[in-house]
Amino acid sequence: VPPWAAVIAVVALLLFRLNAVRRESMMVIGEFGIQLTKRCWNGRERRRFIDHSLIRNVVINEGIVGNKVIFYLVIIVVQEERLILPFEHFFPRLAPLTGILRGVRCVLYGEPEDDGRSDKIGFSP
């Protein structure tokens, strides 16, 4: 293997790592909607705003990856073929995710953050 091949491999790995997502955030603004932000290690930010009138629902979904079950927050948007995942690269555990969902639904729909009924999580009023 030529020595320059190792240098190219290291540079490619560093570039890939710099483009990796470092932080994902979601800001919910009551009557306006949700802003999603993804920040990479190289400092680049990608933002997406979802208007409140386009949001059909916000729920917790579950999926199976390998031999484990993961839970993830999903935004269902009108006229959108795919579900929107606010956290595509990080998967919080169910307990913190439930708290996030309750907070989002409280701001968007005026639902109480803790009504003592966990069976209502993720359903429209």
Coordinates of C-alpha atoms in Angstrom, one line a residue:
V1 CA 0.0 0.0 0.0
P2 CA 1.5 3.4 -1.0
P3 CA 2.1 5.8 1.9
W4 CA -0.1 8.5 0.3
A5 CA -3.1 6.1 0.4
A6 CA -3.0 6.2 4.2
V7 CA -2.9 10.0 4.2
I8 CA -5.9 10.1 1.8
A9 CA -7.8 7.7 4.0
V10 CA -7.2 9.8 7.1
V11 CA -8.2 13.0 5.4
A12 CA -11.4 11.3 4.1
L13 CA -12.2 10.0 7.6
L14 CA -11.7 13.5 9.1
L15 CA -13.9 15.1 6.5
F16 CA -16.6 12.5 7.1
R17 CA -16.4 13.1 10.8
L18 CA -16.6 16.9 10.5
N19 CA -19.8 16.5 8.5
A20 CA -21.3 14.2 11.1
V21 CA -24.1 15.7 13.2
R22 CA -23.0 16.9 16.6
R23 CA -26.3 18.3 18.0
E24 CA -29.9 18.2 17.1
S25 CA -32.5 20.5 18.6
M26 CA -36.1 21.3 18.3
M27 CA -37.7 24.6 19.2
V28 CA -41.5 24.7 19.5
I29 CA -43.2 28.1 19.1
G30 CA -46.9 27.8 20.0
E31 CA -48.9 29.4 17.3
F32 CA -46.1 29.3 14.7
G33 CA -44.7 25.8 14.5
I34 CA -41.5 23.8 15.1
Q35 CA -38.0 24.7 14.1
L36 CA -35.5 21.8 13.7
T37 CA -31.8 22.5 13.8
K38 CA -28.9 20.1 13.1
R39 CA -25.3 21.3 13.8
C40 CA -22.3 19.4 12.4
W41 CA -18.8 19.2 13.9
N42 CA -17.6 21.6 11.2
G43 CA -20.0 24.3 12.5
R44 CA -22.5 24.0 9.6
E45 CA -26.1 24.3 10.6
R46 CA -29.2 23.0 8.8
R47 CA -32.6 24.4 9.8
R48 CA -36.1 23.4 8.9
F49 CA -39.2 25.2 9.9
I50 CA -42.6 23.3 10.0
D51 CA -45.6 25.6 10.1
H52 CA -48.2 24.9 12.8
S53 CA -51.0 24.6 10.2
L54 CA -49.1 21.8 8.5
I55 CA -48.6 19.7 11.6
R56 CA -51.1 16.9 11.8
N57 CA -49.7 15.2 14.9
V58 CA -46.6 14.6 17.0
V59 CA -46.2 11.1 18.4
I60 CA -43.7 8.5 19.7
N61 CA -43.0 5.7 17.3
E62 CA -41.1 2.5 17.8
G63 CA -38.8 0.6 15.6
I64 CA -36.7 -2.5 15.7
V65 CA -33.0 -2.2 14.9
G66 CA -31.1 -5.4 15.1
N67 CA -32.2 -7.1 18.2
K68 CA -33.4 -4.0 20.1
V69 CA -36.5 -1.8 20.2
I70 CA -35.9 2.0 19.8
F71 CA -38.3 4.8 20.3
Y72 CA -38.3 8.0 18.4
L73 CA -40.3 11.2 18.1
V74 CA -42.2 11.7 14.9
I75 CA -43.9 14.8 13.4
I76 CA -46.7 13.9 11.0
V77 CA -47.0 16.7 8.4
V78 CA -49.8 17.3 5.9
Q79 CA -48.9 16.6 2.3
E80 CA -45.6 15.0 3.3
E81 CA -44.9 11.4 2.2
R82 CA -42.4 10.7 4.9
L83 CA -42.5 11.2 8.7
I84 CA -40.2 13.9 10.0
L85 CA -37.8 12.8 12.8
P86 CA -36.6 15.8 14.9
F87 CA -33.8 13.6 16.2
E88 CA -32.5 11.5 13.3
H89 CA -29.0 10.8 14.8
F90 CA -29.8 10.6 18.5
F91 CA -32.4 8.3 20.1
P92 CA -33.2 9.4 23.7
R93 CA -34.7 6.7 25.9
L94 CA -38.5 6.4 26.3
A95 CA -38.8 8.3 29.6
P96 CA -37.1 11.5 28.4
L97 CA -38.8 11.2 25.0
T98 CA -42.2 11.0 26.8
G99 CA -41.4 14.2 28.6
I100 CA -40.4 15.9 25.4
L101 CA -43.6 14.8 23.7
R102 CA -45.7 16.1 26.5
G103 CA -43.9 19.5 26.4
V104 CA -44.3 19.7 22.6
R105 CA -48.0 18.9 22.7
C106 CA -48.5 21.3 25.6
V107 CA -47.1 24.2 23.5
L108 CA -48.7 23.2 20.2
Y109 CA -52.1 22.0 21.4
G110 CA -52.5 23.4 24.9
E111 CA -52.6 19.9 26.4
P112 CA -51.6 19.6 30.1
E113 CA -48.0 18.5 30.4
D114 CA -48.9 15.9 33.1
D115 CA -52.5 14.8 33.3
G116 CA -51.5 11.5 35.0
R117 CA -52.8 9.4 32.0
S118 CA -49.9 7.9 30.1
D119 CA -52.4 6.1 27.8
K120 CA -53.1 9.4 26.0
I121 CA -49.5 9.9 24.8
G122 CA -49.3 10.6 21.1
F123 CA -53.0 10.9 20.3
S124 CA -54.7 13.9 18.9
P125 CA -57.3 15.7 21.1

